[in-house]
Each structure stands twice: as C-alpha cells, then as structure tokens.
PDB file of C-alpha atoms in Angstrom:
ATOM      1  CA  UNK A 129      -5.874 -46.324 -74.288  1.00 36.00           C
ATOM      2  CA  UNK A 130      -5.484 -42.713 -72.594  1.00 34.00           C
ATOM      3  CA  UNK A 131      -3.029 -40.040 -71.654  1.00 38.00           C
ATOM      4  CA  UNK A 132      -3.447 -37.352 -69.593  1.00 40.00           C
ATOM      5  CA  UNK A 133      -0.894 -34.634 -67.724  1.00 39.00           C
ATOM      6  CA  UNK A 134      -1.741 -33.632 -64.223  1.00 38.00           C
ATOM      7  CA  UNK A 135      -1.432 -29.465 -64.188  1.00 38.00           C
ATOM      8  CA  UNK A 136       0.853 -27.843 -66.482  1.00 40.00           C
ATOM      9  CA  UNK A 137       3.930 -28.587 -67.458  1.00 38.00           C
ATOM     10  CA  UNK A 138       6.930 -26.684 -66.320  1.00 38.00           C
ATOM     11  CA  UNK A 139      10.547 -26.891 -66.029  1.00 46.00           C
ATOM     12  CA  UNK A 140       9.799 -27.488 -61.679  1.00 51.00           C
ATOM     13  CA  UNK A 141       7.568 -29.510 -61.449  1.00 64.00           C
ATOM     14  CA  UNK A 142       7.169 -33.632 -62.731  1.00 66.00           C
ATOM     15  CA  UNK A 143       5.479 -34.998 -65.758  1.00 66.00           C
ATOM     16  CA  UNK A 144       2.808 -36.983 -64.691  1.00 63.00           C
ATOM     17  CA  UNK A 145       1.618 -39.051 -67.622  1.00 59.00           C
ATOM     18  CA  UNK A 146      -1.139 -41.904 -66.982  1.00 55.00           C
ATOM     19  CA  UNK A 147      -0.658 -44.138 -69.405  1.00 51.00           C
ATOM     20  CA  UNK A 148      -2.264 -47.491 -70.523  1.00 49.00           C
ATOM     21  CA  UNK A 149      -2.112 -50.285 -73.537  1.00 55.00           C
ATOM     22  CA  UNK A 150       0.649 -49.707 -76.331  1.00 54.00           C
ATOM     23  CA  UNK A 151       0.845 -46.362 -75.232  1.00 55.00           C
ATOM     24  CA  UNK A 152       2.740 -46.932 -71.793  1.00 61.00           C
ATOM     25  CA  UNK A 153       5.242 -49.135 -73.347  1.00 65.00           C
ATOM     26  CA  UNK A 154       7.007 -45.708 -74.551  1.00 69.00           C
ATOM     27  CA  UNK A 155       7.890 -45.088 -70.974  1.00 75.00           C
ATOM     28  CA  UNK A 156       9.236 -48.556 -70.616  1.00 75.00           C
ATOM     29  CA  UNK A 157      11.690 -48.388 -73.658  1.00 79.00           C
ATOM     30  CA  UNK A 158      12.446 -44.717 -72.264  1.00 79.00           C
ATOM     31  CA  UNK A 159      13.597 -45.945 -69.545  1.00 83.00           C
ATOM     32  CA  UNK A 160      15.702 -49.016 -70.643  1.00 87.00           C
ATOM     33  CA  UNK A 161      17.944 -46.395 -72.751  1.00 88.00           C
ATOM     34  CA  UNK A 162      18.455 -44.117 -69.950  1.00 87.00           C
ATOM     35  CA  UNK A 163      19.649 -46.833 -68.094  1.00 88.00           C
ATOM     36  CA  UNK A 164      21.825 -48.529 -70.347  1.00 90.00           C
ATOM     37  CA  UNK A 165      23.111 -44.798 -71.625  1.00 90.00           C
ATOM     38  CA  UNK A 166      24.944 -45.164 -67.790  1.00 88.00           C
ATOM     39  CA  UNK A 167      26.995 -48.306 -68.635  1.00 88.00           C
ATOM     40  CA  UNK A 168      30.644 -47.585 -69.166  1.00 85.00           C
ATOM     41  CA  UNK A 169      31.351 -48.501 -72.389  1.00 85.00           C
ATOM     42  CA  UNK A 170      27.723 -48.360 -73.891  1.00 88.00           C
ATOM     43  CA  UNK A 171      27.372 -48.414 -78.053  1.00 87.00           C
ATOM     44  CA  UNK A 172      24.992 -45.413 -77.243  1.00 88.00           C
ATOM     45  CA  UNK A 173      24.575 -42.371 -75.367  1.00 89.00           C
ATOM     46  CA  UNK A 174      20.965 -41.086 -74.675  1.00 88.00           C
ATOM     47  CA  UNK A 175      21.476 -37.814 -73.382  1.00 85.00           C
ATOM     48  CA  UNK A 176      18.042 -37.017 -73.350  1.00 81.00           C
ATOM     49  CA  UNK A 177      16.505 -40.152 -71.474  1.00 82.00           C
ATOM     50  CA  UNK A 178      18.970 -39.594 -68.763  1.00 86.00           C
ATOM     51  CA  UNK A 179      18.010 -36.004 -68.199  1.00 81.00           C
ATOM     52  CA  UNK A 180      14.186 -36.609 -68.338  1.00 76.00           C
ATOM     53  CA  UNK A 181      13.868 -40.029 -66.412  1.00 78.00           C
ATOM     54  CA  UNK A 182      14.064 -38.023 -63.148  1.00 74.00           C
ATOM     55  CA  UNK A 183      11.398 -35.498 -64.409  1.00 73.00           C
ATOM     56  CA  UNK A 184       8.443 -38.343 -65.140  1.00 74.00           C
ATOM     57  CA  UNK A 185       6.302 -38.907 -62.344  1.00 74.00           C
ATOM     58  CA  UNK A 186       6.334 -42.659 -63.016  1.00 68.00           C
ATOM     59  CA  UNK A 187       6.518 -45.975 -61.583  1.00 69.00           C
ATOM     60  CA  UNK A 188       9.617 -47.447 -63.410  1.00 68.00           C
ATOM     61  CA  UNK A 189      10.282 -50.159 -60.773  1.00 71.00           C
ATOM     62  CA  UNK A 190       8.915 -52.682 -63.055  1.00 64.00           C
ATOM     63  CA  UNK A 191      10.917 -51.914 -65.938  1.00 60.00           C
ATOM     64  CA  UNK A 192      13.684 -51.906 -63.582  1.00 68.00           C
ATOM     65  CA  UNK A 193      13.569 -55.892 -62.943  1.00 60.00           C
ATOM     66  CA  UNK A 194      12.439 -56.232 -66.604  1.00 58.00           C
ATOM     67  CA  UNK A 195      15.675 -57.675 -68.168  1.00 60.00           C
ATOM     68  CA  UNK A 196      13.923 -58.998 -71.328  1.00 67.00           C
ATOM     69  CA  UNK A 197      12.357 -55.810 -72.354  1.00 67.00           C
ATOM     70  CA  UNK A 198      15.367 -54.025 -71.966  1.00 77.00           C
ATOM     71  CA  UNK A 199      17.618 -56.167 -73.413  1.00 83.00           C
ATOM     72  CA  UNK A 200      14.961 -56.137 -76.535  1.00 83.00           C
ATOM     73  CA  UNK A 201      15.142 -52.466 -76.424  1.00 87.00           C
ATOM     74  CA  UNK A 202      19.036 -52.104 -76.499  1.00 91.00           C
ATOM     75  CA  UNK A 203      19.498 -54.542 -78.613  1.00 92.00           C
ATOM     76  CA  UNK A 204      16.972 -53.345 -81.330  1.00 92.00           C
ATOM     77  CA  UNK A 205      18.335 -49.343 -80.576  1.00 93.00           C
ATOM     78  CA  UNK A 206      21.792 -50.181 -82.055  1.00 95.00           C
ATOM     79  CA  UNK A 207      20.636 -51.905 -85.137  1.00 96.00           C
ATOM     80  CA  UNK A 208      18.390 -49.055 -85.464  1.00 97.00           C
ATOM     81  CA  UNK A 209      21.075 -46.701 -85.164  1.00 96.00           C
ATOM     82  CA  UNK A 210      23.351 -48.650 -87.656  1.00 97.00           C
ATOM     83  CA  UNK A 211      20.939 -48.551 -90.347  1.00 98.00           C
ATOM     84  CA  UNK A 212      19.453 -45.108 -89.891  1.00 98.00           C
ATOM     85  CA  UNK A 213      22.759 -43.568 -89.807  1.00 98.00           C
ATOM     86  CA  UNK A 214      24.423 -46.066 -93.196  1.00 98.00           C
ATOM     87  CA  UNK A 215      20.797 -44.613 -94.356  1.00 98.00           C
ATOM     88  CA  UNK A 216      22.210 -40.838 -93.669  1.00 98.00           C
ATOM     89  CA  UNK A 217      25.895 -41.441 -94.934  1.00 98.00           C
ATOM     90  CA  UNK A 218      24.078 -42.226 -98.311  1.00 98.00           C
ATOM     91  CA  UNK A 219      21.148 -40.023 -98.789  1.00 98.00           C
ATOM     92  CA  UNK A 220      22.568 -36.937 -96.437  1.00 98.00           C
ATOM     93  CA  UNK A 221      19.555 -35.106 -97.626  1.00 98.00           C
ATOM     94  CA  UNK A 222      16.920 -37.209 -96.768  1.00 98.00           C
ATOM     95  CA  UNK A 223      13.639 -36.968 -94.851  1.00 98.00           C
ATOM     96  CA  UNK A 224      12.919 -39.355 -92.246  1.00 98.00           C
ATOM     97  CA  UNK A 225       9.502 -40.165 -90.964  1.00 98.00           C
ATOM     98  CA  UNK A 226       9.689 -41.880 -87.395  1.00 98.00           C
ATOM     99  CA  UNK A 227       6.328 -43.811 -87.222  1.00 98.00           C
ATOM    100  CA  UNK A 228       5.126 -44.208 -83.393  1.00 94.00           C
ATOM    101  CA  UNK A 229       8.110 -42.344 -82.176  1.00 94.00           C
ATOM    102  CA  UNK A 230       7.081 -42.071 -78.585  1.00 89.00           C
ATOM    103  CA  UNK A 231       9.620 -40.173 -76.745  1.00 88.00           C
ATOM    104  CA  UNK A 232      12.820 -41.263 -78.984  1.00 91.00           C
ATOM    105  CA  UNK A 233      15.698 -38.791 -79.717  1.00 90.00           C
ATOM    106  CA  UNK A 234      17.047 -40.606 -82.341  1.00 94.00           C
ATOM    107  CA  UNK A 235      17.083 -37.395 -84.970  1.00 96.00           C
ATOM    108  CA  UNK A 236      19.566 -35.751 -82.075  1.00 92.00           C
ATOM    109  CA  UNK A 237      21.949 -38.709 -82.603  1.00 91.00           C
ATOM    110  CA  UNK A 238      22.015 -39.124 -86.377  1.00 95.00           C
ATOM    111  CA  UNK A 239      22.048 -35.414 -87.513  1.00 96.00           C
ATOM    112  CA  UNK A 240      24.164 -34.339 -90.161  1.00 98.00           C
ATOM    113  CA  UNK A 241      22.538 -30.537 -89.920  1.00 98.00           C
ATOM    114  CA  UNK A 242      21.021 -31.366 -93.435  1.00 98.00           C
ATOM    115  CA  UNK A 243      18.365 -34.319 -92.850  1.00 98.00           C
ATOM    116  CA  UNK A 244      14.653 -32.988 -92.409  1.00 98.00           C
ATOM    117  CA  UNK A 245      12.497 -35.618 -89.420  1.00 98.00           C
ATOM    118  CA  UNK A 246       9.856 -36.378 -88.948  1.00 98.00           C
ATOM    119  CA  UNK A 247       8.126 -38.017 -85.563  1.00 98.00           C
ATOM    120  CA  UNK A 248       5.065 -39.106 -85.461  1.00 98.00           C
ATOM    121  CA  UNK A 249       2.485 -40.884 -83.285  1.00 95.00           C
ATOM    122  CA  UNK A 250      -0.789 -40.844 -81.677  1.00 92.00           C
ATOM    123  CA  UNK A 251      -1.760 -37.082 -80.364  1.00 91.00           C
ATOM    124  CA  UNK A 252      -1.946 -37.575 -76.747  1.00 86.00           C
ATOM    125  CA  UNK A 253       1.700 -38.691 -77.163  1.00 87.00           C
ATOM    126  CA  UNK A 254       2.884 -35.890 -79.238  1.00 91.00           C
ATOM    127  CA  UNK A 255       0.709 -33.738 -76.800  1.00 86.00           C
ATOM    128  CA  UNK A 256       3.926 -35.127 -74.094  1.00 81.00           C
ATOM    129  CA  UNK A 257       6.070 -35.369 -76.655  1.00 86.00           C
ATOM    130  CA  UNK A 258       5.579 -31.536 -77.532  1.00 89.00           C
ATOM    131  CA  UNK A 259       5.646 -30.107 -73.642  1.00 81.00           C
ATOM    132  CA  UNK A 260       9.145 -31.877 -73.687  1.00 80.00           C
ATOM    133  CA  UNK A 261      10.968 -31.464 -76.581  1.00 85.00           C
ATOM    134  CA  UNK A 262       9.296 -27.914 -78.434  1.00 89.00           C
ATOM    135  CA  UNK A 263      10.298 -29.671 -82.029  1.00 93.00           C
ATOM    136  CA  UNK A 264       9.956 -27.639 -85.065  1.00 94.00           C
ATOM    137  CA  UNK A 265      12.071 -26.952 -87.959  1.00 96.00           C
ATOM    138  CA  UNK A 266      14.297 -30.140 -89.271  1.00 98.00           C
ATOM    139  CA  UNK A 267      12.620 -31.861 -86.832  1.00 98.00           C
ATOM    140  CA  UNK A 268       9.324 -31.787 -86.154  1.00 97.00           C
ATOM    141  CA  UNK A 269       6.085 -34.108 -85.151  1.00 98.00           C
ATOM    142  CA  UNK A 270       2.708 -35.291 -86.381  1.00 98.00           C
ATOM    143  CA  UNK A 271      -0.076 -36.363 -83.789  1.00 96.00           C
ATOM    144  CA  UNK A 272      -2.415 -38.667 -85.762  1.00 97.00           C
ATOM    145  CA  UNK A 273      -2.317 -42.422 -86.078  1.00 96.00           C
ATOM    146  CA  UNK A 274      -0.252 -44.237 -88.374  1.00 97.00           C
ATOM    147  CA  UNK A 275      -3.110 -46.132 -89.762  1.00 97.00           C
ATOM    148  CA  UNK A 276      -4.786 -42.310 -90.994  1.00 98.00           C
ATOM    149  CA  UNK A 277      -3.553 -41.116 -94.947  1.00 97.00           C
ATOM    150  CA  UNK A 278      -4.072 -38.001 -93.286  1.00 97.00           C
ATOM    151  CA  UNK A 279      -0.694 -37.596 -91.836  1.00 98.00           C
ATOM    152  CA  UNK A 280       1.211 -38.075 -95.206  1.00 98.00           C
ATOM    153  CA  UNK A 281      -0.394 -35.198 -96.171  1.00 97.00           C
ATOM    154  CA  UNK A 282       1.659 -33.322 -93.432  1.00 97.00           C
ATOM    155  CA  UNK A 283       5.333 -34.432 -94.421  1.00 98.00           C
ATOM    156  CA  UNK A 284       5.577 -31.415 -96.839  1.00 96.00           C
ATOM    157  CA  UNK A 285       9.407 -32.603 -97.654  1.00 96.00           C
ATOM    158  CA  UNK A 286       9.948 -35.373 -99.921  1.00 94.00           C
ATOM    159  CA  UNK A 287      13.073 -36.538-101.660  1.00 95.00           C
ATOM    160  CA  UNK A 288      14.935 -39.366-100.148  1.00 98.00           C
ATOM    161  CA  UNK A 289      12.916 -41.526 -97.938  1.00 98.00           C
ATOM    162  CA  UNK A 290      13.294 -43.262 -94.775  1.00 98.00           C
ATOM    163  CA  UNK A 291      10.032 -44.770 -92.542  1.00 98.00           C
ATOM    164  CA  UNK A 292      11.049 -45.930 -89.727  1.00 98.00           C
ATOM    165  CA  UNK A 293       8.526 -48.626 -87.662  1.00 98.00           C
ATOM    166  CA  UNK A 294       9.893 -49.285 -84.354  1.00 95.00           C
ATOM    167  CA  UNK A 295       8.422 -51.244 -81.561  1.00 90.00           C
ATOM    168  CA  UNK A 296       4.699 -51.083 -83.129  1.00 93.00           C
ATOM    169  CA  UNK A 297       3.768 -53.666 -85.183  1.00 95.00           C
ATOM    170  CA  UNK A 298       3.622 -56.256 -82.813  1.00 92.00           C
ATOM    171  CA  UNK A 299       0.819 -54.065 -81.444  1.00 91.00           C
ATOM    172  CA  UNK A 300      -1.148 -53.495 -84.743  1.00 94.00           C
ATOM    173  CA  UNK A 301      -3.124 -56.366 -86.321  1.00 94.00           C
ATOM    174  CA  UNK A 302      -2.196 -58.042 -90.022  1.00 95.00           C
ATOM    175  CA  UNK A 303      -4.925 -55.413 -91.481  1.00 96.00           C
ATOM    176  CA  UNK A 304      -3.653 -52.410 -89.656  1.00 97.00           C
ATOM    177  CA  UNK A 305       0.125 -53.073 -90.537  1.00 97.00           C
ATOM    178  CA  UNK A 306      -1.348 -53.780 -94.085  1.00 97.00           C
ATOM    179  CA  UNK A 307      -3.357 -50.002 -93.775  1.00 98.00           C
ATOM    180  CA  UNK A 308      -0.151 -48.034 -92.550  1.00 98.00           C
ATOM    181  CA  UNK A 309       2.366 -49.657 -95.446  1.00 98.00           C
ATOM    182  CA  UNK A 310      -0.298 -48.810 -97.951  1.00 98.00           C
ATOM    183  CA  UNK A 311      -0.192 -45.419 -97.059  1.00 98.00           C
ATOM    184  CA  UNK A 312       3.130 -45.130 -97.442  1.00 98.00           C
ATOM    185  CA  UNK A 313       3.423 -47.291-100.649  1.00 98.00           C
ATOM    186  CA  UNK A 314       0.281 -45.108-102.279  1.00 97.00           C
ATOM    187  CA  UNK A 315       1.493 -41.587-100.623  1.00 97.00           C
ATOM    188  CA  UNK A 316       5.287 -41.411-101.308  1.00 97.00           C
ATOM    189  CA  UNK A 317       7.972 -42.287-104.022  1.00 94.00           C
ATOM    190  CA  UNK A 318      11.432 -43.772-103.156  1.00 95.00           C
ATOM    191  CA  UNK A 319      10.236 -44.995 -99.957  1.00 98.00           C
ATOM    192  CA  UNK A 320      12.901 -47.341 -97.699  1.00 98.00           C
ATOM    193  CA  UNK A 321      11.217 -48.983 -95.089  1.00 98.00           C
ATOM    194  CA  UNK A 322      13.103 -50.110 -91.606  1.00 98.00           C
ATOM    195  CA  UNK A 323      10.240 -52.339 -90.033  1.00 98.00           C
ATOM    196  CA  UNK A 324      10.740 -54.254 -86.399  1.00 96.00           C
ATOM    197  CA  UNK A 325       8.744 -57.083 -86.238  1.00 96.00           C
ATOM    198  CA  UNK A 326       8.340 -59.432 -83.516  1.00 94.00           C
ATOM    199  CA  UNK A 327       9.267 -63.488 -84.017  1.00 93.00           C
ATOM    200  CA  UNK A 328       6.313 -65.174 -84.809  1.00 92.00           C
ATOM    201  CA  UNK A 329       7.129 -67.750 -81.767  1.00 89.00           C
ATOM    202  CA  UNK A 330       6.199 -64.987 -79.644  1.00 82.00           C
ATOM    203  CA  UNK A 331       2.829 -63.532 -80.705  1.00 85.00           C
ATOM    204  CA  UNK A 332       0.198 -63.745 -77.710  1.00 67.00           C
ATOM    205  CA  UNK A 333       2.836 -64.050 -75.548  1.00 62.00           C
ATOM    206  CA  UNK A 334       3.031 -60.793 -73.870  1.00 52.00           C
ATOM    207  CA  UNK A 335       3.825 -62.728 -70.608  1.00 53.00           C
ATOM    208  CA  UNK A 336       7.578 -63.059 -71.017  1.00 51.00           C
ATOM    209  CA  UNK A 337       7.915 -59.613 -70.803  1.00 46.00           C
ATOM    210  CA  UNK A 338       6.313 -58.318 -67.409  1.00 50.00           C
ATOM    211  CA  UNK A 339       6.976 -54.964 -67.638  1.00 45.00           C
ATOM    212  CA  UNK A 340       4.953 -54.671 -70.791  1.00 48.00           C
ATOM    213  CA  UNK A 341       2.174 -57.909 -69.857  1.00 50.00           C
ATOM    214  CA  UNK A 342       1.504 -55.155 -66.601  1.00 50.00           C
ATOM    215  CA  UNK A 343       0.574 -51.972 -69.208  1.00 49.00           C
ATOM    216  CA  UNK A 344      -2.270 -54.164 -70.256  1.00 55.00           C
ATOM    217  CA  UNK A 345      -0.544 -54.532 -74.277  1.00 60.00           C
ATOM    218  CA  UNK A 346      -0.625 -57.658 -76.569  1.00 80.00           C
ATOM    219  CA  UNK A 347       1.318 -58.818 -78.823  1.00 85.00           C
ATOM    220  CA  UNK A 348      -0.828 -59.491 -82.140  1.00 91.00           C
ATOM    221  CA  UNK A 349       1.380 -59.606 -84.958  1.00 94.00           C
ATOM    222  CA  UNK A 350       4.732 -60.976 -85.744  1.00 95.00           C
ATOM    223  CA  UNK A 351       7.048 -61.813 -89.180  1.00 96.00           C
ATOM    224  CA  UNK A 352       9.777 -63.854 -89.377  1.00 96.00           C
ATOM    225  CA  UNK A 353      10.418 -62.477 -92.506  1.00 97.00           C
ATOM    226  CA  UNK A 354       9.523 -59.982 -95.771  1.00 98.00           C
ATOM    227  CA  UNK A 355       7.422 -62.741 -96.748  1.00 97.00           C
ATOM    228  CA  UNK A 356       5.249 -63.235 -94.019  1.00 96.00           C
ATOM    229  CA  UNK A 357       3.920 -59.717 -94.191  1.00 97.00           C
ATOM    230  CA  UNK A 358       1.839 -60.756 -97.527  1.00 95.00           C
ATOM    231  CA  UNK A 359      -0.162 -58.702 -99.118  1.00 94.00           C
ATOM    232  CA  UNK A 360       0.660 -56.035 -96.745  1.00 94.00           C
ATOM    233  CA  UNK A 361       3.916 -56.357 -98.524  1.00 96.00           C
ATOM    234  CA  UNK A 362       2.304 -55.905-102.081  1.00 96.00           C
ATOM    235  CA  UNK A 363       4.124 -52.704-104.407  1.00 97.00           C
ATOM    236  CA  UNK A 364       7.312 -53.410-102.116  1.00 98.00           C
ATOM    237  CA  UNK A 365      10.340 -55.294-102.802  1.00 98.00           C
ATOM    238  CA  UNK A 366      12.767 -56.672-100.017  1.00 98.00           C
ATOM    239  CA  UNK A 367      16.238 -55.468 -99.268  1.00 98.00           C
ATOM    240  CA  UNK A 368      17.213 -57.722 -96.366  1.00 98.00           C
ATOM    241  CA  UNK A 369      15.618 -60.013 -93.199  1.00 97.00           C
ATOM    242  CA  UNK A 370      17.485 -58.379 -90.632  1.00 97.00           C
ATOM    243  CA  UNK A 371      17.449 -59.044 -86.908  1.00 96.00           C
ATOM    244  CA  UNK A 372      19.021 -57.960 -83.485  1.00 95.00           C
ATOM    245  CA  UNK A 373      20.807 -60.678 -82.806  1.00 94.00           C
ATOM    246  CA  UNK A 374      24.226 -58.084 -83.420  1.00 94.00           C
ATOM    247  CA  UNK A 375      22.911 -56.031 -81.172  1.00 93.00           C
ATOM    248  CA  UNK A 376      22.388 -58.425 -78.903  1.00 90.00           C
ATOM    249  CA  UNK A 377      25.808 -59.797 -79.043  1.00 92.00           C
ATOM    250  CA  UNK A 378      27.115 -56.027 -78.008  1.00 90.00           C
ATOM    251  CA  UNK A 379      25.566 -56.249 -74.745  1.00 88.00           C
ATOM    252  CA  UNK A 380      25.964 -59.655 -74.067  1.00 87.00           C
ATOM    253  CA  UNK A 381      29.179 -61.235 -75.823  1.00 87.00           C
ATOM    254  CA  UNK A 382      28.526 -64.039 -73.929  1.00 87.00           C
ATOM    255  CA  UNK A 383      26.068 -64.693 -77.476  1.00 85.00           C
ATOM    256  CA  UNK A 384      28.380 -64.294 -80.071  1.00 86.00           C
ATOM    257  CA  UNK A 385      29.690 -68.001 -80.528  1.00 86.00           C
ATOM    258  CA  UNK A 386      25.653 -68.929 -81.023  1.00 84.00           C
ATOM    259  CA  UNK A 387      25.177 -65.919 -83.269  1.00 83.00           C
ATOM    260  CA  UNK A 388      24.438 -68.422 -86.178  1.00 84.00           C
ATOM    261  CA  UNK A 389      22.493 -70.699 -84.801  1.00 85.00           C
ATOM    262  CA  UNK A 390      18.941 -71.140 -86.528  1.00 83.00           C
ATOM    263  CA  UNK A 391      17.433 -71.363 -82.740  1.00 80.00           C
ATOM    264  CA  UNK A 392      18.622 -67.833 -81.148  1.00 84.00           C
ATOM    265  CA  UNK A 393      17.740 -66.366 -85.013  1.00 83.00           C
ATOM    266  CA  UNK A 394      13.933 -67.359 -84.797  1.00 86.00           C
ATOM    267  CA  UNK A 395      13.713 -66.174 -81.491  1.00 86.00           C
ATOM    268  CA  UNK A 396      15.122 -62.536 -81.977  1.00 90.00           C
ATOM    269  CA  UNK A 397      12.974 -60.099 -83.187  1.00 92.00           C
ATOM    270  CA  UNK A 398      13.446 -58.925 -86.838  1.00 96.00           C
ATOM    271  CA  UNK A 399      14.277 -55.547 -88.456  1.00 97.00           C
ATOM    272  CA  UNK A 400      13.160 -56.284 -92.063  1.00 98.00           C
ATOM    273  CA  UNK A 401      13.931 -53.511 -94.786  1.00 98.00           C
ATOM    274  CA  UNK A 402      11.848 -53.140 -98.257  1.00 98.00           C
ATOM    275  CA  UNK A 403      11.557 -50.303-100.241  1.00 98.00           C
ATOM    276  CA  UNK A 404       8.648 -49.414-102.743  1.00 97.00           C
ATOM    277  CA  UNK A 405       8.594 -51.367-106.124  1.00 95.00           C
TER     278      UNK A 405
END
C-alpha cells in the first residue's frame, strides 16, 4: 500500500493520488457522498466532496457503476451522523478522535464551535489530507497508524470522548482491531466507541463490491455483534448493536416494510457502540 502526489499541489492544477489496498477505498467513499450530496432531497449535504471530486485526478468510473458500495457508504454516513451529532447535543465539549478518517468532513457538519477533532490515519493520507484541507486548531490530524500507542500521545485534549472507527475494521485482522481498542481502552478515560463492522456473512467476500475487489482490498474481519469482538472487547462494556439498516431505509424506502426482518439485519453492516468499563 502506497500514495504518492504527482508535482505540487496547487489550487490549478489536479490531485493526482496513486492509490492501492485499503488506502484507495477513501476515494471510493469520497466519491459516493459527493454524488449522493446532488440528490434532491438528500439526508446530507457534503459540501466539500462536491467541490473536490472535480480536482482529483482519478478514475471514478468504477465507483460510478458501484451501487453496493455506495449504497453501504450512504447508508452507514447517516447513522454516523445521527450518533456523532446525539453524541455532540450531550457532551458539547467533547473531543472526537476520527480513526482512519481518509478524506471525511464530518467535523464541518457536526460543529457546535466548541468540540475539539481529531482525524487521523495513515501519513501518506494525511500527507493528501493536509494539501487539501490545512486543518489545525479544533480540528486537526494525526498521520500514524491506528494500531501505533504513539498517536494517543498526540490528542493533547481529553475530557469527553468520542472514537470514531469507520469503514476500517473490515480491513484490519482480529489482532489488529484487538491492538487499536487496547490503545484506546489503556490510553484514555471515558472513552465512547462508534465501531462499523462488517456482517460476518460477508468476510472474504470483497467480490460483491467491485469498486473496492478492483483496489486490490480484503475484507478480513467482521462482527455481528459486541460479542463477537472478544477479547478485543475486554475493559469495555456495550451500549447498543446498531446497524444501517435506517439508513438504508432513507435512501431506499422501498426497505422499510422488511426493516425487521432477521435476514436484511444479518446482512447489513453493524455500527456497534461500547464505552470503556
């Protein structure tokens, strides 16, 4: 996995980020909110996806066609956004810490001009991230790996706290899930913990989604439930299995007579949410 920009960045000229593995799958869910931020009537508005989409020198033809992964994405962006910003309404002051944040702009949808953020992920993302956004102050980012203590050591504002794991685990193995929860569980007090997992039925199974199959990712890990994380769970209690399934039903209400049914649950991917024992 690599990422590299083609000549410098500036406001003329296109982004050209070569991308492979987990890492290219930012670009993919990038994409699927700019394009559903278009939709009259859409439960979100991504300002920023929309503006930069026609900046990225990218091949987004794929993720185009790719109804699956965007639905997933959609879907899993407004139950996101529901229980970040219940999260907010609560704990106003909090600090958030946005684990493998990509390119997301959630922080500029959920600020109450109080909350401190944090996004972090791997340094040749921030490295993009950086040239596009110039974060600092409330919101700021963190280029090291989510499975390294050492970026705990950089969120300097504690209080409240929210983690948010989005679109990652199902790329992490059982042992590195188990290595980033333990750093949060060992690093930081009053920890809440918003963690998308993929269904279980869908582990190794990459294929369904093309758009993602073609960045050369797998899909190692999935929970059905705060249970099936195990040990990795261990010095956490759980709040709630949640899912996307009313997300899901937002942008397709064709759903929302099955939204029950034990089928379309196991197949949906899960949001579960544990805080620290």
């Amino acid at each position: 996995m690599y990422l590299c920009i083609n000549g410098d960045i500036m406001e003329d000229k296109k982004i050209n980020p070569l991308l492979t593995g987990s890492a290219e799958t930012m670009l993919q869910s990038f994409y699927a909110r700019a394009k559903y931020s278009r939709k009259k009537n859409a439960k979100f508005y991504d300002a920023k996806a929309i503006e930069l989409v026609g900046k990225i020198d990218y091949d987004f033809s794929k993720a185009e066609k790719d109804s699956t992964m965007s639905n997933g994405v959609i879907a899993r962006t407004i139950v996101f956004d529901e229980l970040v910003k219940d999260f907010i309404n609560k704990n106003p002051d909090c600090t958030v810490v946005n684990i493998a944040c990509g390119l997301d702009t959630r922080f500029y949808r959920m600020d109450n001009g109080r909350i401190t953020w944090y996004n972090v992920d791997l340094p040749e993302t921030i490295e993009v991230r950086d040239a596009i956004y110039h974060e600092s102050g409330r919101v700021s980012t963190i280029g090291i790996s989510a499975t390294d203590p050492a970026w705990a050591d950089k969120v300097t504002k504690r209080g409240k706290m929210l983690f948010i794991i989005e679109g990652l685990s199902m790329y992490l193995t059982s042992d590195e899930n188990a290595q980033m929860l333990s750093i949060i569980r060992d690093k930081f007090d009053n920890a809440t913990v918003l963690m998308e997992c993929l269904a279980k039925k869908w582990v190794n199974k990459e294929r369904t989604e093309k758009s993602i199959q073609d960045t050369g990712a797998k899909f190692v890990f999935g929970a059905d439930t705060f249970d099936d994380l195990g040990k990795a769970a261990d010095g956490f209690r759980c709040i709630k299995n949640d899912d996307i399934i009313r997300g899901m039903t937002e942008i397709m209400p064709i759903l929302k007579p099955f939204r029950k049914l034990p089928f379309l649950k196991k197949i949906t991917q899960k949001i579960l949410i544990f805080e620290k024992a």
